[in-house]
């Protein structure tokens, strides 16, 4: 039950930053850490979407459990 509260609080915190610039640190596997800059585009019940600031304007999505397990770390610029 407490895990649900934690996921809800993570979702609520992320919802407050829609449209803001974010630095994304993601675990790429085999001790690789991928660091990208982007904009938090949208928030859904199970996932959130970040549009990367690369040449291709690619979007990536992650679940709130990725933040909970520290597979993904978000740093908001603001």
PDB file of C-alpha atoms in Angstrom:
ATOM      1  CA  UNK A   1       0.000   0.000   0.000  1.00  0.00           C
ATOM      2  CA  UNK A   2       2.823   2.401   0.813  1.00  0.00           C
ATOM      3  CA  UNK A   3       4.377   1.745  -2.609  1.00  0.00           C
ATOM      4  CA  UNK A   4       1.176   3.080  -4.217  1.00  0.00           C
ATOM      5  CA  UNK A   5       1.395   6.246  -2.137  1.00  0.00           C
ATOM      6  CA  UNK A   6       4.982   6.719  -3.189  1.00  0.00           C
ATOM      7  CA  UNK A   7       4.159   6.256  -6.878  1.00  0.00           C
ATOM      8  CA  UNK A   8       1.263   8.694  -6.544  1.00  0.00           C
ATOM      9  CA  UNK A   9       3.491  11.286  -4.912  1.00  0.00           C
ATOM     10  CA  UNK A  10       6.098  10.870  -7.673  1.00  0.00           C
ATOM     11  CA  UNK A  11       3.385  11.345 -10.309  1.00  0.00           C
ATOM     12  CA  UNK A  12       2.038  14.409  -8.515  1.00  0.00           C
ATOM     13  CA  UNK A  13       5.517  15.948  -8.303  1.00  0.00           C
ATOM     14  CA  UNK A  14       6.200  15.351 -12.005  1.00  0.00           C
ATOM     15  CA  UNK A  15       2.787  16.749 -13.025  1.00  0.00           C
ATOM     16  CA  UNK A  16       3.779  20.103 -11.546  1.00  0.00           C
ATOM     17  CA  UNK A  17       6.675  20.451 -13.982  1.00  0.00           C
ATOM     18  CA  UNK A  18       4.963  19.932 -17.377  1.00  0.00           C
ATOM     19  CA  UNK A  19       6.574  22.116 -20.033  1.00  0.00           C
ATOM     20  CA  UNK A  20       9.792  22.691 -18.075  1.00  0.00           C
ATOM     21  CA  UNK A  21      13.332  21.875 -19.154  1.00  0.00           C
ATOM     22  CA  UNK A  22      14.717  18.711 -17.591  1.00  0.00           C
ATOM     23  CA  UNK A  23      18.025  16.859 -17.460  1.00  0.00           C
ATOM     24  CA  UNK A  24      17.449  13.134 -17.762  1.00  0.00           C
ATOM     25  CA  UNK A  25      19.874  10.529 -16.427  1.00  0.00           C
ATOM     26  CA  UNK A  26      18.902   7.021 -17.504  1.00  0.00           C
ATOM     27  CA  UNK A  27      20.532   3.678 -16.869  1.00  0.00           C
ATOM     28  CA  UNK A  28      21.622   2.352 -20.281  1.00  0.00           C
ATOM     29  CA  UNK A  29      22.661  -1.064 -19.018  1.00  0.00           C
ATOM     30  CA  UNK A  30      26.155  -2.496 -18.604  1.00  0.00           C
ATOM     31  CA  UNK A  31      27.251   0.410 -16.436  1.00  0.00           C
ATOM     32  CA  UNK A  32      26.294   3.016 -19.039  1.00  0.00           C
ATOM     33  CA  UNK A  33      24.507   6.169 -17.964  1.00  0.00           C
ATOM     34  CA  UNK A  34      22.762   8.165 -20.666  1.00  0.00           C
ATOM     35  CA  UNK A  35      22.444  11.893 -19.989  1.00  0.00           C
ATOM     36  CA  UNK A  36      20.101  13.978 -22.151  1.00  0.00           C
ATOM     37  CA  UNK A  37      18.404  17.355 -21.966  1.00  0.00           C
ATOM     38  CA  UNK A  38      14.784  17.811 -22.930  1.00  0.00           C
ATOM     39  CA  UNK A  39      11.341  19.111 -22.063  1.00  0.00           C
ATOM     40  CA  UNK A  40       8.732  17.302 -19.998  1.00  0.00           C
ATOM     41  CA  UNK A  41       5.984  17.042 -22.588  1.00  0.00           C
ATOM     42  CA  UNK A  42       3.074  15.146 -21.042  1.00  0.00           C
ATOM     43  CA  UNK A  43       2.001  13.026 -18.093  1.00  0.00           C
ATOM     44  CA  UNK A  44      -0.242   9.966 -18.308  1.00  0.00           C
ATOM     45  CA  UNK A  45      -1.595   7.629 -15.596  1.00  0.00           C
ATOM     46  CA  UNK A  46       1.304   5.158 -15.942  1.00  0.00           C
ATOM     47  CA  UNK A  47       4.047   6.999 -17.861  1.00  0.00           C
ATOM     48  CA  UNK A  48       5.515  10.417 -18.582  1.00  0.00           C
ATOM     49  CA  UNK A  49       6.981  11.639 -21.885  1.00  0.00           C
ATOM     50  CA  UNK A  50      10.125  13.726 -22.384  1.00  0.00           C
ATOM     51  CA  UNK A  51      10.958  15.338 -25.748  1.00  0.00           C
ATOM     52  CA  UNK A  52      14.740  15.343 -26.172  1.00  0.00           C
ATOM     53  CA  UNK A  53      16.601  18.436 -27.421  1.00  0.00           C
ATOM     54  CA  UNK A  54      18.607  16.493 -30.018  1.00  0.00           C
ATOM     55  CA  UNK A  55      18.583  17.095 -33.760  1.00  0.00           C
ATOM     56  CA  UNK A  56      15.872  14.482 -34.306  1.00  0.00           C
ATOM     57  CA  UNK A  57      13.397  15.787 -31.677  1.00  0.00           C
ATOM     58  CA  UNK A  58      12.872  12.237 -30.380  1.00  0.00           C
ATOM     59  CA  UNK A  59      10.519  11.479 -27.502  1.00  0.00           C
ATOM     60  CA  UNK A  60      11.151   8.959 -24.758  1.00  0.00           C
ATOM     61  CA  UNK A  61       8.741   7.645 -22.158  1.00  0.00           C
ATOM     62  CA  UNK A  62       9.348   6.242 -18.713  1.00  0.00           C
ATOM     63  CA  UNK A  63       7.151   4.862 -15.963  1.00  0.00           C
ATOM     64  CA  UNK A  64       6.956   6.294 -12.461  1.00  0.00           C
ATOM     65  CA  UNK A  65       8.411   3.059 -11.118  1.00  0.00           C
ATOM     66  CA  UNK A  66      11.594   3.857 -13.093  1.00  0.00           C
ATOM     67  CA  UNK A  67      11.942   6.982 -10.956  1.00  0.00           C
ATOM     68  CA  UNK A  68      11.108   5.033  -7.807  1.00  0.00           C
ATOM     69  CA  UNK A  69      13.791   2.411  -8.504  1.00  0.00           C
ATOM     70  CA  UNK A  70      16.284   5.119  -9.594  1.00  0.00           C
ATOM     71  CA  UNK A  71      16.633   3.709 -13.095  1.00  0.00           C
ATOM     72  CA  UNK A  72      15.790   7.245 -14.247  1.00  0.00           C
ATOM     73  CA  UNK A  73      16.683  10.473 -12.475  1.00  0.00           C
ATOM     74  CA  UNK A  74      15.124  13.813 -13.370  1.00  0.00           C
ATOM     75  CA  UNK A  75      16.698  17.175 -12.598  1.00  0.00           C
ATOM     76  CA  UNK A  76      14.384  20.107 -13.250  1.00  0.00           C
ATOM     77  CA  UNK A  77      15.933  23.388 -14.394  1.00  0.00           C
ATOM     78  CA  UNK A  78      13.863  25.907 -12.591  1.00  0.00           C
TER      79      UNK A  78
END
